[in-house]
Amino acid sequence: MLICGASFAGLAVARELAGSGADVLIVDRYEIGERQTSACGIPTEWLQATGLMEAERQRFSSLLIHTPHGRRRYELPWTFSTFDYRELCELLWRQCDARFETAKVNGRARPANGNGQVAVETDRGVLSAPLVVDALGWRRMLASGDGYQPPDAPLSRGLEVHPGGESKDLEVWIDRRYVQAGYGWSFPARDELRIGVGSFDPRFHVRETTELLAEDLGSERVRYQGNWIPHKLRRATEGGVFFVGDSAGHCLPLTAEGIRTALYFGVALGQELREVHEGGQDREQAASRYAEFHDSHEWKFRWMLRVQKLVPRIPPRVLGPMIRLLGSKRFVKWSFDHYLQIAPPPARSANDQNGARHQQGDADHPLGTERDLVETK
Ligand SMILES: Cc1cc2nc3c(=O)[nH]c(=O)nc-3n(C[C@H](O)[C@H](O)[C@H](O)COP(=O)(O)OP(=O)(O)OC[C@H]3O[C@@H](n4cnc5c(N)ncnc54)[C@H](O)[C@@H]3O)c2cc1C
């Protein structure tokens, strides 16, 4: 089995195969944990459920939201943590029994023969395996090529700086001074701040305003990192390859939270592939079950994308009062609990996942079920 990409999604797949006896090779252009690409924020429960608590840097029970017309602290029904990327990847790797090699993946190669193997071209030669996973991020290198290029594709862009510093607050800014469509953030991680700006509009250059936000916070503009972030689901399987994490568009629209979902779909895919190895199903059955699971989440992603598109249209003078109004304890609990349920942590997800596979809508959603939404469009 070949897993391309050794970040959140790829390592989560490999972790599910540990102990199965499957011969798993993971490749990445960098060493495991070498290149951090995010602010590394995740619901604490996810770290707990996956045995990754050692990587935690700081924990938050509230979220401070700033608008040009005031700020509001939301008391969260569950805590959110920042973690150390290198340490988390190393912990995940320790839970795997796969082999690892550095190699740059260039794309699909022509299989040497027609024996059902999928061939991948790398800078170290062609690799072939009957089961191949693309966990390579938004570029989706192993797809047949669907013309997904910024700035025309449904991609957001994010950039952050990592100055030294401390804060007790997890903060976001919904303020057109920083970005027209998107938000700014400061995620403290013990002795470091991760200050950045994300734009849902890929044409908006976030560098200047990331620097502006850092300056407004009196922080240094050092250690830049940024990337494109997909905000739309893409096909889960294609041409015999399984896609997971950003390569499948698993990052949530609106919040751009993609670590938890990369782990969540990675676990689901790993379980399907394990069953193939153990002889319980063949590759095509695994592909169809994984695609069904992926598709069952589509309406939730669509819903979040609708809100993502709506937020920039709200006049700034309405935004402040609205944020205050939505900050009622009851609404915050309801909305954040539902948000967590989009990709619940493994311990809680055994039943939920089955439910998700046969998703029929969300009966206690105050705006109605998905079926209602479709009918009232
Ligand atoms: C600035 C910023 C801040 C963010 N903050 C958060 C946050 O706080 N919380 C959150 O949940 N999400 C956050 N995200 C989103 C999150 O980073 C992604 O959704 C997440 O990293 C997706 O994980 P992944 O494993 O699918 O892909 P990635 O993390 O992108 O990993 C892809 C892997 O593939 C490797 N690779 C890529 N191309 C090749 C190639 N050609 N050959 C070999 N290897 C290759 C890379 O080296 C990497 O290891 C943020 C994104 C950005 C840009």
Tab-separated table of C-alpha atoms and ligand atoms in Angstrom:
chain	number	residue	atom	x	y	z
A	1	MET	CA	0.000	0.000	0.000
A	2	LEU	CA	1.321	3.458	-0.860
A	3	ILE	CA	0.332	6.603	1.048
A	4	CYS	CA	1.510	9.848	-0.540
A	5	GLY	CA	1.719	12.681	1.996
A	6	ALA	CA	2.843	12.331	5.628
A	7	SER	CA	0.870	15.078	7.319
A	8	PHE	CA	-2.445	14.796	9.185
A	9	ALA	CA	-4.440	12.855	6.585
A	10	GLY	CA	-1.706	10.452	5.449
A	11	LEU	CA	-0.563	9.594	8.966
A	12	ALA	CA	-4.154	9.048	10.125
A	13	VAL	CA	-4.687	6.485	7.348
A	14	ALA	CA	-1.422	4.699	8.207
A	15	ARG	CA	-2.280	4.669	11.913
A	16	GLU	CA	-5.451	2.662	11.222
A	17	LEU	CA	-3.399	0.026	9.404
A	18	ALA	CA	-0.951	-0.536	12.256
A	19	GLY	CA	-0.881	-4.133	13.442
A	20	SER	CA	-2.735	-5.411	10.381
A	21	GLY	CA	0.413	-6.806	8.777
A	22	ALA	CA	-0.148	-4.648	5.681
A	23	ASP	CA	3.028	-3.499	3.925
A	24	VAL	CA	2.549	0.283	3.983
A	25	LEU	CA	4.982	2.812	2.494
A	26	ILE	CA	4.472	6.536	3.142
A	27	VAL	CA	6.276	9.110	1.048
A	28	ASP	CA	6.583	12.865	1.485
A	29	ARG	CA	8.887	15.462	0.022
A	30	TYR	CA	9.882	16.487	3.567
A	31	GLU	CA	10.742	14.548	6.715
A	32	ILE	CA	7.789	13.831	9.003
A	33	GLY	CA	6.791	16.978	10.917
A	34	GLU	CA	9.321	19.163	9.117
A	35	ARG	CA	7.006	21.766	7.543
A	36	GLN	CA	4.183	23.235	9.573
A	37	THR	CA	1.416	24.611	7.375
A	38	SER	CA	-1.190	25.741	9.854
A	39	ALA	CA	-1.993	27.473	13.143
A	40	CYS	CA	-2.448	23.963	14.555
A	41	GLY	CA	-5.702	24.466	16.409
A	42	ILE	CA	-8.044	21.526	17.099
A	43	PRO	CA	-10.814	20.580	19.559
A	44	THR	CA	-9.031	19.161	22.639
A	45	GLU	CA	-11.230	16.061	22.566
A	46	TRP	CA	-9.608	15.057	19.291
A	47	LEU	CA	-6.140	15.112	20.871
A	48	GLN	CA	-7.458	13.087	23.795
A	49	ALA	CA	-9.246	10.508	21.668
A	50	THR	CA	-6.214	9.900	19.466
A	51	GLY	CA	-3.545	9.773	22.189
A	52	LEU	CA	-1.896	13.020	21.053
A	53	MET	CA	-2.191	15.121	24.216
A	54	GLU	CA	1.581	15.378	24.645
A	55	ALA	CA	1.674	17.710	21.647
A	56	GLU	CA	-0.790	20.166	23.232
A	57	ARG	CA	0.617	23.660	23.817
A	58	GLN	CA	-2.332	25.655	25.141
A	59	ARG	CA	-6.029	25.154	25.861
A	60	PHE	CA	-8.942	27.611	25.564
A	61	SER	CA	-12.480	27.515	26.899
A	62	SER	CA	-13.607	30.713	25.174
A	63	LEU	CA	-13.274	32.511	21.867
A	64	LEU	CA	-12.927	36.295	21.700
A	65	ILE	CA	-14.521	37.710	18.532
A	66	HIS	CA	-13.662	41.254	17.437
A	67	THR	CA	-15.689	43.321	14.970
A	68	PRO	CA	-15.234	47.023	14.153
A	69	HIS	CA	-18.271	47.696	16.364
A	70	GLY	CA	-17.314	45.821	19.499
A	71	ARG	CA	-16.174	42.465	20.710
A	72	ARG	CA	-17.795	39.467	22.323
A	73	ARG	CA	-16.415	36.519	24.260
A	74	TYR	CA	-18.095	33.210	23.426
A	75	GLU	CA	-17.887	30.626	26.220
A	76	LEU	CA	-17.360	27.363	24.340
A	77	PRO	CA	-19.143	24.112	25.261
A	78	TRP	CA	-15.879	22.239	24.603
A	79	THR	CA	-12.263	23.340	24.703
A	80	PHE	CA	-9.972	24.080	21.799
A	81	SER	CA	-6.208	23.454	21.871
A	82	THR	CA	-3.164	24.542	19.951
A	83	PHE	CA	-0.406	21.988	19.460
A	84	ASP	CA	3.146	21.607	18.241
A	85	TYR	CA	3.143	20.339	14.651
A	86	ARG	CA	6.404	18.406	14.728
A	87	GLU	CA	5.539	16.725	18.008
A	88	LEU	CA	2.041	15.788	16.876
A	89	CYS	CA	3.341	14.243	13.645
A	90	GLU	CA	5.985	12.320	15.583
A	91	LEU	CA	3.347	11.013	17.996
A	92	LEU	CA	1.123	9.953	15.096
A	93	TRP	CA	4.092	8.293	13.402
A	94	ARG	CA	4.841	6.312	16.579
A	95	GLN	CA	1.321	4.873	16.329
A	96	CYS	CA	2.074	3.562	12.826
A	97	ASP	CA	4.167	0.565	11.766
A	98	ALA	CA	4.652	1.735	8.177
A	99	ARG	CA	7.883	2.510	6.307
A	100	PHE	CA	8.747	6.089	5.345
A	101	GLU	CA	10.794	7.547	2.488
A	102	THR	CA	11.279	11.102	1.322
A	103	ALA	CA	10.265	11.505	-2.316
A	104	LYS	CA	8.608	14.226	-4.340
A	105	VAL	CA	5.497	12.975	-6.083
A	106	ASN	CA	5.144	14.233	-9.652
A	107	GLY	CA	1.867	12.547	-10.596
A	108	ARG	CA	0.476	9.330	-12.013
A	109	ALA	CA	2.710	7.056	-14.068
A	110	ARG	CA	1.674	4.465	-16.593
A	111	PRO	CA	1.432	1.067	-14.830
A	112	ALA	CA	4.088	-1.411	-15.993
A	113	ASN	CA	1.406	-4.003	-16.722
A	114	GLY	CA	-2.319	-4.328	-16.430
A	115	ASN	CA	-2.332	-6.110	-13.062
A	116	GLY	CA	-4.498	-3.590	-11.246
A	117	GLN	CA	-1.562	-1.730	-9.729
A	118	VAL	CA	-1.608	2.049	-9.530
A	119	ALA	CA	1.736	3.599	-10.515
A	120	VAL	CA	3.052	6.887	-9.154
A	121	GLU	CA	5.933	8.881	-10.574
A	122	THR	CA	8.333	10.352	-8.024
A	123	ASP	CA	11.747	11.996	-8.207
A	124	ARG	CA	13.138	8.687	-6.946
A	125	GLY	CA	11.491	6.517	-9.573
A	126	VAL	CA	8.098	4.913	-10.162
A	127	LEU	CA	6.281	3.363	-7.199
A	128	SER	CA	3.410	0.891	-7.717
A	129	ALA	CA	0.854	-0.550	-5.323
A	130	PRO	CA	-2.656	-2.004	-5.567
A	131	LEU	CA	-3.881	0.554	-2.990
A	132	VAL	CA	-2.749	4.168	-3.327
A	133	VAL	CA	-3.774	7.154	-1.188
A	134	ASP	CA	-3.343	10.804	-2.172
A	135	ALA	CA	-2.950	12.807	1.061
A	136	LEU	CA	-0.838	15.437	-0.674
A	137	GLY	CA	-2.908	18.507	0.113
A	138	TRP	CA	-4.896	20.790	-2.189
A	139	ARG	CA	-2.817	20.089	-5.312
A	140	ARG	CA	-4.345	16.591	-5.526
A	141	MET	CA	-1.353	15.412	-7.520
A	142	LEU	CA	-2.729	11.948	-8.324
A	143	ALA	CA	-5.976	13.109	-9.902
A	144	SER	CA	-6.436	13.000	-13.632
A	145	GLY	CA	-6.355	16.810	-13.674
A	146	ASP	CA	-9.535	18.797	-13.201
A	147	GLY	CA	-7.954	22.177	-13.883
A	148	TYR	CA	-7.964	23.229	-10.224
A	149	GLN	CA	-5.698	26.258	-10.143
A	150	PRO	CA	-5.819	29.388	-8.005
A	151	PRO	CA	-7.190	31.985	-8.244
A	152	ASP	CA	-10.100	30.484	-10.226
A	153	ALA	CA	-10.683	27.339	-8.141
A	154	PRO	CA	-12.762	27.220	-4.919
A	155	LEU	CA	-9.754	27.837	-2.722
A	156	SER	CA	-9.227	30.206	0.187
A	157	ARG	CA	-5.798	31.501	1.060
A	158	GLY	CA	-4.193	31.861	4.462
A	159	LEU	CA	-0.981	33.362	5.747
A	160	GLU	CA	0.361	33.720	9.253
A	161	VAL	CA	3.389	34.900	11.196
A	162	HIS	CA	4.756	33.144	14.285
A	163	PRO	CA	6.260	35.704	16.665
A	164	GLY	CA	7.274	34.811	20.175
A	165	GLY	CA	4.789	35.967	22.815
A	166	GLU	CA	2.085	34.899	25.206
A	167	SER	CA	-1.651	35.441	25.490
A	168	LYS	CA	-4.475	33.678	27.265
A	169	ASP	CA	-7.023	34.441	24.537
A	170	LEU	CA	-7.974	32.619	21.381
A	171	GLU	CA	-9.091	35.514	19.159
A	172	VAL	CA	-10.628	36.134	15.750
A	173	TRP	CA	-11.282	39.393	13.884
A	174	ILE	CA	-14.164	39.823	11.466
A	175	ASP	CA	-13.106	43.185	10.177
A	176	ARG	CA	-12.834	44.469	6.595
A	177	ARG	CA	-9.739	46.377	7.602
A	178	TYR	CA	-7.979	43.013	7.517
A	179	VAL	CA	-9.998	41.108	4.934
A	180	GLN	CA	-13.191	41.678	2.971
A	181	ALA	CA	-14.319	38.050	3.034
A	182	GLY	CA	-12.651	36.003	5.746
A	183	TYR	CA	-11.166	36.582	9.144
A	184	GLY	CA	-7.996	37.287	11.077
A	185	TRP	CA	-6.818	35.240	14.055
A	186	SER	CA	-4.381	35.007	16.908
A	187	PHE	CA	-3.818	31.475	18.206
A	188	PRO	CA	-1.438	31.482	21.185
A	189	ALA	CA	0.684	28.377	21.685
A	190	ARG	CA	2.397	28.804	25.062
A	191	ASP	CA	5.437	30.920	24.085
A	192	GLU	CA	4.451	31.655	20.482
A	193	LEU	CA	1.579	33.477	18.773
A	194	ARG	CA	0.188	32.351	15.430
A	195	ILE	CA	-1.246	35.508	13.908
A	196	GLY	CA	-2.790	35.311	10.481
A	197	VAL	CA	-5.430	36.273	7.955
A	198	GLY	CA	-7.532	33.945	5.807
A	199	SER	CA	-9.422	35.118	2.748
A	200	PHE	CA	-12.262	33.171	1.152
A	201	ASP	CA	-11.535	35.172	-1.983
A	202	PRO	CA	-8.377	33.707	-3.526
A	203	ARG	CA	-7.671	36.979	-5.359
A	204	PHE	CA	-7.207	38.906	-2.127
A	205	HIS	CA	-3.533	39.057	-1.112
A	206	VAL	CA	-3.311	38.461	2.601
A	207	ARG	CA	0.315	39.412	3.191
A	208	GLU	CA	-0.207	43.124	3.805
A	209	THR	CA	-3.086	42.654	6.208
A	210	THR	CA	-1.431	39.776	8.057
A	211	GLU	CA	1.393	42.219	8.711
A	212	LEU	CA	-1.110	44.909	9.684
A	213	LEU	CA	-2.792	42.619	12.233
A	214	ALA	CA	0.583	41.603	13.704
A	215	GLU	CA	1.544	45.275	13.904
A	216	ASP	CA	-1.776	46.168	15.580
A	217	LEU	CA	-1.042	43.477	18.160
A	218	GLY	CA	2.472	44.801	18.716
A	219	SER	CA	3.997	41.549	17.468
A	220	GLU	CA	6.979	40.833	15.265
A	221	ARG	CA	6.431	39.831	11.646
A	222	VAL	CA	8.564	36.722	11.542
A	223	ARG	CA	8.400	33.075	10.465
A	224	TYR	CA	5.806	33.378	7.692
A	225	GLN	CA	3.847	30.406	6.473
A	226	GLY	CA	0.866	30.158	4.187
A	227	ASN	CA	-1.021	27.952	1.816
A	228	TRP	CA	-4.130	27.574	-0.288
A	229	ILE	CA	-7.087	26.009	1.529
A	230	PRO	CA	-9.808	24.180	-0.420
A	231	HIS	CA	-13.366	25.076	0.607
A	232	LYS	CA	-15.311	22.577	-1.465
A	233	LEU	CA	-15.438	18.792	-1.385
A	234	ARG	CA	-13.891	16.982	-4.340
A	235	ARG	CA	-14.306	13.368	-5.444
A	236	ALA	CA	-13.215	10.870	-2.786
A	237	THR	CA	-11.857	8.360	-5.295
A	238	GLU	CA	-10.737	8.584	-8.878
A	239	GLY	CA	-8.841	6.256	-11.205
A	240	GLY	CA	-8.243	3.698	-8.445
A	241	VAL	CA	-6.751	6.313	-6.061
A	242	PHE	CA	-8.234	7.297	-2.674
A	243	PHE	CA	-8.148	11.003	-1.752
A	244	VAL	CA	-8.205	12.304	1.823
A	245	GLY	CA	-7.700	15.575	3.692
A	246	ASP	CA	-7.211	18.739	1.653
A	247	SER	CA	-6.779	16.666	-1.523
A	248	ALA	CA	-10.439	15.628	-1.131
A	249	GLY	CA	-11.518	19.138	-0.034
A	250	HIS	CA	-12.058	17.968	3.542
A	251	CYS	CA	-11.208	21.350	5.085
A	252	LEU	CA	-14.389	22.942	6.438
A	253	PRO	CA	-15.615	26.083	4.669
A	254	LEU	CA	-16.174	29.209	6.820
A	255	THR	CA	-13.746	28.208	9.614
A	256	ALA	CA	-10.993	26.680	7.415
A	257	GLU	CA	-10.597	23.968	10.028
A	258	GLY	CA	-8.984	21.078	8.158
A	259	ILE	CA	-6.860	19.145	10.657
A	260	ARG	CA	-9.689	17.466	12.537
A	261	THR	CA	-11.429	16.557	9.284
A	262	ALA	CA	-8.179	15.237	7.741
A	263	LEU	CA	-7.854	12.949	10.769
A	264	TYR	CA	-11.551	12.022	10.722
A	265	PHE	CA	-11.689	11.033	7.056
A	266	GLY	CA	-8.206	9.512	7.374
A	267	VAL	CA	-9.459	7.175	10.114
A	268	ALA	CA	-12.491	6.222	8.000
A	269	LEU	CA	-10.343	5.522	4.935
A	270	GLY	CA	-7.754	3.597	6.965
A	271	GLN	CA	-10.488	1.313	8.278
A	272	GLU	CA	-11.783	0.593	4.769
A	273	LEU	CA	-8.276	-0.191	3.502
A	274	ARG	CA	-7.574	-2.400	6.487
A	275	GLU	CA	-10.636	-4.434	5.567
A	276	VAL	CA	-9.277	-4.834	2.040
A	277	HIS	CA	-5.980	-6.103	3.425
A	278	GLU	CA	-7.808	-8.525	5.737
A	279	GLY	CA	-9.816	-9.891	2.810
A	280	GLY	CA	-13.212	-8.570	3.923
A	281	GLN	CA	-13.697	-6.525	0.742
A	282	ASP	CA	-11.923	-5.654	-2.510
A	283	ARG	CA	-10.601	-2.260	-3.641
A	284	GLU	CA	-13.758	-1.376	-5.566
A	285	GLN	CA	-15.982	-2.115	-2.560
A	286	ALA	CA	-13.711	-0.011	-0.333
A	287	ALA	CA	-13.856	2.800	-2.903
A	288	SER	CA	-17.616	2.766	-3.028
A	289	ARG	CA	-18.023	2.613	0.785
A	290	TYR	CA	-15.494	5.409	1.354
A	291	ALA	CA	-17.100	7.555	-1.361
A	292	GLU	CA	-20.513	6.999	0.227
A	293	PHE	CA	-19.183	8.071	3.629
A	294	HIS	CA	-17.538	11.156	2.104
A	295	ASP	CA	-20.668	12.076	0.132
A	296	SER	CA	-22.878	11.750	3.228
A	297	HIS	CA	-21.099	14.827	4.616
A	298	GLU	CA	-21.617	16.901	1.496
A	299	TRP	CA	-24.698	18.761	2.742
A	300	LYS	CA	-22.883	19.894	5.885
A	301	PHE	CA	-20.002	21.296	3.839
A	302	ARG	CA	-22.496	22.945	1.474
A	303	TRP	CA	-24.261	24.516	4.433
A	304	MET	CA	-21.047	25.973	5.811
A	305	LEU	CA	-20.134	27.276	2.371
A	306	ARG	CA	-23.463	29.110	2.236
A	307	VAL	CA	-22.676	30.849	5.518
A	308	GLN	CA	-19.147	31.591	4.267
A	309	LYS	CA	-20.673	33.362	1.263
A	310	LEU	CA	-23.217	35.179	3.424
A	311	VAL	CA	-20.887	36.700	6.053
A	312	PRO	CA	-19.131	39.200	3.727
A	313	ARG	CA	-22.544	40.530	2.635
A	314	ILE	CA	-23.573	41.503	6.166
A	315	PRO	CA	-23.133	45.277	6.643
A	316	PRO	CA	-20.404	45.979	9.255
A	317	ARG	CA	-22.792	47.998	11.453
A	318	VAL	CA	-25.093	44.948	11.716
A	319	LEU	CA	-22.229	42.515	12.325
A	320	GLY	CA	-21.338	43.765	15.834
A	321	PRO	CA	-24.883	43.493	17.250
A	322	MET	CA	-25.343	40.184	15.442
A	323	ILE	CA	-22.197	38.678	16.987
A	324	ARG	CA	-23.428	39.858	20.397
A	325	LEU	CA	-26.887	38.372	19.808
A	326	LEU	CA	-25.531	35.025	18.626
A	327	GLY	CA	-23.274	34.932	21.691
A	328	SER	CA	-26.064	33.746	23.985
A	329	LYS	CA	-24.924	30.709	25.962
A	330	ARG	CA	-27.679	28.546	24.500
A	331	PHE	CA	-27.017	29.394	20.876
A	332	VAL	CA	-23.232	29.064	21.233
A	333	LYS	CA	-23.685	25.628	22.809
A	334	TRP	CA	-26.119	24.499	20.140
A	335	SER	CA	-24.055	25.763	17.207
A	336	PHE	CA	-20.636	24.635	18.477
A	337	ASP	CA	-21.947	21.193	19.461
A	338	HIS	CA	-23.373	20.754	15.962
A	339	TYR	CA	-20.149	22.026	14.482
A	340	LEU	CA	-18.135	19.426	16.420
A	341	GLN	CA	-20.524	16.711	15.254
A	342	ILE	CA	-19.531	17.299	11.620
A	343	ALA	CA	-16.371	15.354	12.446
A	344	PRO	CA	-16.691	13.980	15.978
A	345	PRO	CA	-13.689	12.467	17.752
A	346	PRO	CA	-13.299	8.673	17.334
A	347	ALA	CA	-14.541	7.656	20.805
A	348	ARG	CA	-17.816	9.417	20.181
A	349	SER	CA	-18.040	8.639	16.539
A	350	ALA	CA	-18.755	4.897	16.363
A	351	ASN	CA	-22.506	5.414	16.317
A	352	ASP	CA	-22.383	8.882	14.825
A	353	GLN	CA	-20.424	7.620	11.830
A	354	ASN	CA	-23.018	4.987	11.112
A	355	GLY	CA	-25.592	7.716	11.394
A	356	ALA	CA	-23.610	9.895	9.029
A	357	ARG	CA	-23.440	7.125	6.442
A	358	HIS	CA	-27.196	7.195	6.266
A	359	GLN	CA	-27.626	10.914	6.845
A	360	GLN	CA	-31.208	11.949	6.468
A	361	GLY	CA	-31.025	15.488	7.816
A	362	ASP	CA	-30.852	17.145	11.182
A	363	ALA	CA	-34.190	17.097	12.903
A	364	ASP	CA	-33.308	19.526	15.731
A	365	HIS	CA	-31.720	22.081	13.437
A	366	PRO	CA	-33.629	25.323	14.099
A	367	LEU	CA	-33.531	26.198	10.424
A	368	GLY	CA	-34.967	22.840	9.430
A	369	THR	CA	-33.577	19.678	7.920
A	370	GLU	CA	-31.484	19.505	4.787
A	371	ARG	CA	-34.529	18.198	2.967
A	372	ASP	CA	-36.402	21.350	4.046
A	373	LEU	CA	-33.544	23.458	2.758
A	374	VAL	CA	-33.509	21.738	-0.602
A	375	GLU	CA	-37.246	22.140	-0.932
A	376	THR	CA	-37.258	25.795	-0.011
A	377	LYS	CA	-34.353	26.824	-2.224
B	1	LIG	C1	-2.267	29.669	7.435
B	1	LIG	C2	-3.133	28.471	7.715
B	1	LIG	C3	-3.569	28.225	9.006
B	1	LIG	C4	-4.393	27.099	9.258
B	1	LIG	N1	-4.787	26.855	10.559
B	1	LIG	C5	-5.532	25.768	10.840
B	1	LIG	C6	-5.895	25.466	12.182
B	1	LIG	O1	-5.497	26.141	13.128
B	1	LIG	N2	-6.679	24.372	12.397
B	1	LIG	C7	-7.116	23.583	11.375
B	1	LIG	O2	-7.845	22.608	11.640
B	1	LIG	N3	-6.779	23.832	10.087
B	1	LIG	C8	-5.976	24.887	9.795
B	1	LIG	N4	-5.589	25.130	8.495
B	1	LIG	C9	-5.973	24.151	7.443
B	1	LIG	C10	-5.068	22.912	7.561
B	1	LIG	O3	-3.712	23.305	7.577
B	1	LIG	C11	-5.261	21.910	6.408
B	1	LIG	O4	-6.621	21.706	6.166
B	1	LIG	C12	-4.562	20.590	6.785
B	1	LIG	O5	-3.172	20.795	6.890
B	1	LIG	C13	-4.853	19.484	5.760
B	1	LIG	O6	-4.098	18.340	6.106
B	1	LIG	P1	-3.595	17.330	4.964
B	1	LIG	O7	-2.839	16.258	5.670
B	1	LIG	O8	-4.719	16.968	4.083
B	1	LIG	O9	-2.627	18.200	4.036
B	1	LIG	P2	-1.285	18.961	4.380
B	1	LIG	O10	-1.179	19.267	5.822
B	1	LIG	O11	-1.200	20.070	3.387
B	1	LIG	O12	-0.149	17.878	4.046
B	1	LIG	C14	0.194	17.485	2.752
B	1	LIG	C15	1.500	16.724	2.834
B	1	LIG	O13	1.869	16.326	1.521
B	1	LIG	C16	3.210	16.694	1.258
B	1	LIG	N5	3.332	16.993	-0.160
B	1	LIG	C17	2.661	17.933	-0.866
B	1	LIG	N6	3.000	17.865	-2.160
B	1	LIG	C18	3.884	16.853	-2.276
B	1	LIG	C19	4.579	16.260	-3.372
B	1	LIG	N7	4.426	16.718	-4.619
B	1	LIG	N8	5.379	15.205	-3.135
B	1	LIG	C20	5.536	14.713	-1.871
B	1	LIG	N9	4.929	15.235	-0.806
B	1	LIG	C21	4.105	16.286	-0.997
B	1	LIG	C22	3.478	17.901	2.131
B	1	LIG	O14	4.881	18.033	2.426
B	1	LIG	C23	2.657	17.569	3.388
B	1	LIG	O15	3.395	16.839	4.330
B	1	LIG	C24	-4.774	26.240	8.198
B	1	LIG	C25	-4.323	26.505	6.896
B	1	LIG	C26	-3.505	27.595	6.649
B	1	LIG	C27	-3.003	27.833	5.256
